[in-house]
Coordinates of C-alpha atoms in Angstrom, one line a residue:
M1 CA 6.6 3.5 52.9
I2 CA 4.6 3.3 49.7
K3 CA 1.1 5.0 49.7
K4 CA -1.7 3.3 48.1
T5 CA -2.1 6.1 45.6
D6 CA 1.5 5.7 44.6
R7 CA 0.7 2.0 43.8
V8 CA -2.4 2.9 41.9
E9 CA -0.5 5.4 39.8
K10 CA 2.4 3.1 39.1
T11 CA -0.1 0.3 38.1
S12 CA -1.9 2.4 35.9
S13 CA 1.4 3.6 34.2
V14 CA 2.4 0.1 33.4
F15 CA -1.0 -0.8 32.0
F16 CA -0.7 2.4 29.8
M17 CA 2.4 1.4 28.5
L18 CA 1.2 -2.0 27.9
F19 CA -1.6 -0.5 26.0
L20 CA 0.8 1.5 23.9
C21 CA 3.0 -1.6 23.1
Y22 CA 0.1 -3.5 22.0
N23 CA -1.3 -0.9 19.8
E24 CA 1.9 -0.3 18.0
D25 CA 2.0 -4.0 17.5
M26 CA -1.5 -3.7 16.0
K27 CA -0.4 -1.2 13.8
S28 CA 2.4 -2.9 12.5
N29 CA 0.1 -6.1 11.8
T30 CA -2.5 -4.1 10.4
T31 CA -3.6 -5.3 6.9
E32 CA -3.0 -2.2 4.3
K33 CA -4.5 -2.0 0.8
I34 CA -1.2 -1.3 -1.4
I35 CA -1.3 0.3 -4.9
H36 CA 1.7 0.2 -6.9
E37 CA 2.6 3.7 -8.1
I38 CA 6.1 3.4 -9.3
P39 CA 6.2 3.1 -13.1
P40 CA 8.3 0.2 -14.4
V41 CA 11.8 1.0 -16.2
W42 CA 12.3 -0.2 -19.7
N43 CA 12.7 0.9 -23.3
A44 CA 12.4 -0.7 -26.6
E45 CA 15.9 -2.2 -26.4
S46 CA 15.4 -4.0 -22.8
R47 CA 16.3 -7.7 -23.1
V48 CA 15.7 -8.7 -19.6
L49 CA 13.1 -8.1 -17.1
I50 CA 13.5 -8.2 -13.3
L51 CA 10.6 -8.6 -11.0
G52 CA 9.9 -8.3 -7.4
T53 CA 6.6 -8.7 -5.6
I54 CA 5.6 -5.2 -4.8
P55 CA 7.6 -2.1 -3.4
S56 CA 8.3 -2.2 0.2
P57 CA 7.3 0.8 2.6
K58 CA 10.7 2.2 2.3
S59 CA 10.7 1.9 -1.5
R60 CA 7.3 3.4 -1.7
E61 CA 8.5 6.2 0.6
A62 CA 11.6 6.7 -1.6
G63 CA 9.6 6.3 -4.8
F64 CA 11.7 3.5 -6.4
F65 CA 12.4 -0.1 -6.3
Y66 CA 14.6 -1.8 -3.8
M67 CA 15.4 1.4 -1.9
H68 CA 15.6 -0.1 1.8
P69 CA 18.9 1.0 3.0
Q70 CA 20.0 -2.5 3.8
N71 CA 18.7 -4.0 0.5
R72 CA 21.5 -5.3 -1.5
F73 CA 19.9 -5.3 -5.0
W74 CA 21.8 -2.1 -5.7
R75 CA 25.2 -3.6 -4.8
V76 CA 24.7 -6.9 -6.6
L77 CA 23.1 -6.0 -9.7
P78 CA 25.9 -3.2 -10.6
A79 CA 28.9 -5.9 -9.5
I80 CA 27.9 -8.5 -12.1
F81 CA 28.9 -5.6 -14.7
G82 CA 31.9 -4.6 -12.8
E83 CA 30.3 -1.5 -11.6
T84 CA 29.4 0.3 -8.3
L85 CA 26.9 3.1 -7.9
L86 CA 28.0 6.3 -6.7
T87 CA 24.7 7.0 -4.5
L88 CA 23.2 5.1 -1.5
N89 CA 19.8 3.7 -1.5
N90 CA 19.1 6.2 1.5
D91 CA 21.0 8.9 -0.2
S92 CA 20.0 12.6 0.6
D93 CA 19.8 13.6 -3.1
R94 CA 17.0 10.9 -3.5
E95 CA 16.3 12.2 -7.2
K96 CA 20.0 11.9 -8.1
A97 CA 20.0 8.2 -6.7
I98 CA 16.8 7.2 -8.8
E99 CA 18.4 8.7 -11.8
E100 CA 21.5 6.9 -11.3
R101 CA 19.7 3.6 -11.0
K102 CA 17.4 4.3 -14.1
S103 CA 20.6 5.2 -16.2
F104 CA 22.4 1.9 -15.3
L105 CA 19.4 -0.3 -15.9
I106 CA 18.7 1.4 -19.7
R107 CA 22.4 1.3 -20.3
H108 CA 22.3 -2.5 -19.8
N109 CA 19.1 -3.0 -21.5
I110 CA 17.4 -4.3 -18.2
A111 CA 13.8 -3.5 -17.4
L112 CA 12.5 -3.4 -13.8
W113 CA 9.0 -3.9 -12.4
D114 CA 7.0 -5.9 -10.0
V115 CA 4.4 -8.6 -10.4
L116 CA 1.7 -7.1 -8.7
S117 CA 0.1 -3.7 -9.2
S118 CA -2.2 -4.2 -6.0
C119 CA -2.9 -6.4 -3.1
D120 CA -3.7 -6.4 0.6
M121 CA -0.6 -7.0 3.2
Y122 CA 1.0 -5.5 6.3
G123 CA 4.5 -4.1 6.2
A124 CA 6.9 -5.8 3.9
A125 CA 5.8 -9.3 4.8
D126 CA 5.2 -11.2 1.5
S127 CA 3.6 -13.9 3.2
S128 CA 0.7 -11.7 4.2
I129 CA -0.3 -10.9 0.7
K130 CA -3.9 -11.3 0.0
N131 CA -6.3 -10.2 -3.0
A132 CA -3.2 -10.1 -5.3
V133 CA -3.7 -8.3 -8.8
A134 CA -0.9 -8.4 -11.4
N135 CA 0.4 -5.8 -13.4
D136 CA -0.5 -5.6 -17.1
F137 CA 2.9 -6.6 -19.1
E138 CA 1.3 -6.5 -22.4
P139 CA 2.5 -2.9 -23.3
L140 CA 6.0 -4.0 -22.1
F141 CA 6.4 -7.3 -23.8
S142 CA 4.8 -6.3 -27.1
A143 CA 7.2 -3.2 -27.5
S144 CA 10.4 -4.5 -26.2
K145 CA 13.3 -7.5 -26.9
I146 CA 12.4 -9.2 -23.7
H147 CA 12.5 -12.8 -23.6
N148 CA 13.7 -13.5 -20.3
V149 CA 12.2 -12.8 -17.0
F150 CA 14.0 -13.1 -13.5
C151 CA 11.8 -13.1 -10.2
T152 CA 13.8 -11.9 -7.1
G153 CA 12.5 -14.2 -4.6
K154 CA 10.1 -17.0 -4.1
A155 CA 7.1 -14.7 -3.6
A156 CA 7.4 -13.0 -6.7
F157 CA 8.1 -16.1 -8.8
S158 CA 5.2 -17.9 -7.0
L159 CA 2.7 -14.9 -7.9
W160 CA 3.9 -14.8 -11.7
Q161 CA 3.4 -18.7 -12.0
K162 CA -0.1 -18.0 -10.4
L163 CA -1.3 -14.8 -12.1
C164 CA 1.0 -14.2 -15.1
A165 CA 2.5 -17.4 -16.6
A166 CA -0.6 -18.7 -18.6
K167 CA -1.2 -15.2 -20.2
Y168 CA 2.2 -14.6 -21.2
E169 CA 4.8 -17.0 -21.5
S170 CA 3.6 -19.0 -24.5
Q171 CA 2.5 -15.9 -26.4
Y172 CA 5.9 -14.0 -25.8
G173 CA 8.3 -17.0 -25.8
L174 CA 9.4 -16.1 -22.2
S175 CA 12.0 -18.2 -20.1
V176 CA 11.0 -17.4 -16.6
S177 CA 13.8 -18.0 -13.7
L178 CA 13.9 -17.7 -10.1
L179 CA 16.6 -15.6 -8.1
P180 CA 17.5 -15.3 -4.7
S181 CA 16.0 -12.3 -2.8
T182 CA 18.5 -9.4 -2.0
S183 CA 16.4 -8.4 0.9
P184 CA 18.3 -8.2 4.5
A185 CA 15.7 -10.7 5.8
N186 CA 17.5 -13.4 3.4
A187 CA 20.7 -13.4 5.5
S188 CA 21.7 -16.9 4.5
W189 CA 22.7 -15.4 1.0
S190 CA 26.0 -13.5 1.4
I191 CA 26.8 -10.5 -0.9
D192 CA 29.1 -12.9 -2.8
K193 CA 26.7 -15.6 -3.3
L194 CA 24.1 -13.3 -4.4
I195 CA 26.4 -11.8 -7.1
E196 CA 27.5 -15.1 -8.2
E197 CA 23.7 -16.2 -8.7
Y198 CA 22.8 -13.0 -10.4
R199 CA 25.6 -13.4 -13.1
K200 CA 22.9 -15.7 -14.8
I201 CA 21.4 -12.3 -16.3
L202 CA 24.7 -11.5 -18.2
V203 CA 24.0 -14.8 -20.6
Y204 CA 21.2 -12.7 -22.2

């Protein structure tokens, strides 16, 4: 026989668990002010600029671009040059992984950054972005050989068009193209399809 006190305790436990789940969901959907703190990778010889939107939580945690363990960017980009990186996105030696990626970019005259310097958003959901502020690209374009910009994903491309196109494209003779996102969320694009599409970079 179940005592009344047992039923009350079980009911209270159920409500407590529901509260915890709801609270966690609210945390994941809470809008956060994101400030871009990862410096761009480039030098005077850079010819191509690849732009994301703004670093994801995993990338901010790692201190470098596209570092989510399942993001395919660092598999795709080296592959178009016939290379494979030795370190993983979530490598235990974080500094070694970052330095390998920087060295690869500089060696191939590729600059890497993001469109936004800050925004309000939750998680890594580009669709939640509000109050977007663009990075200042003047120092980069004025001191490099960059004339071709590639945006990784529709959100980055759309934000570039909205916030940056009129300011920079004509002045610096830029050609801006859209590349598919390498995010694991973009599952319709296989690794082979991504590599083929990213080969467009080789023209420059």
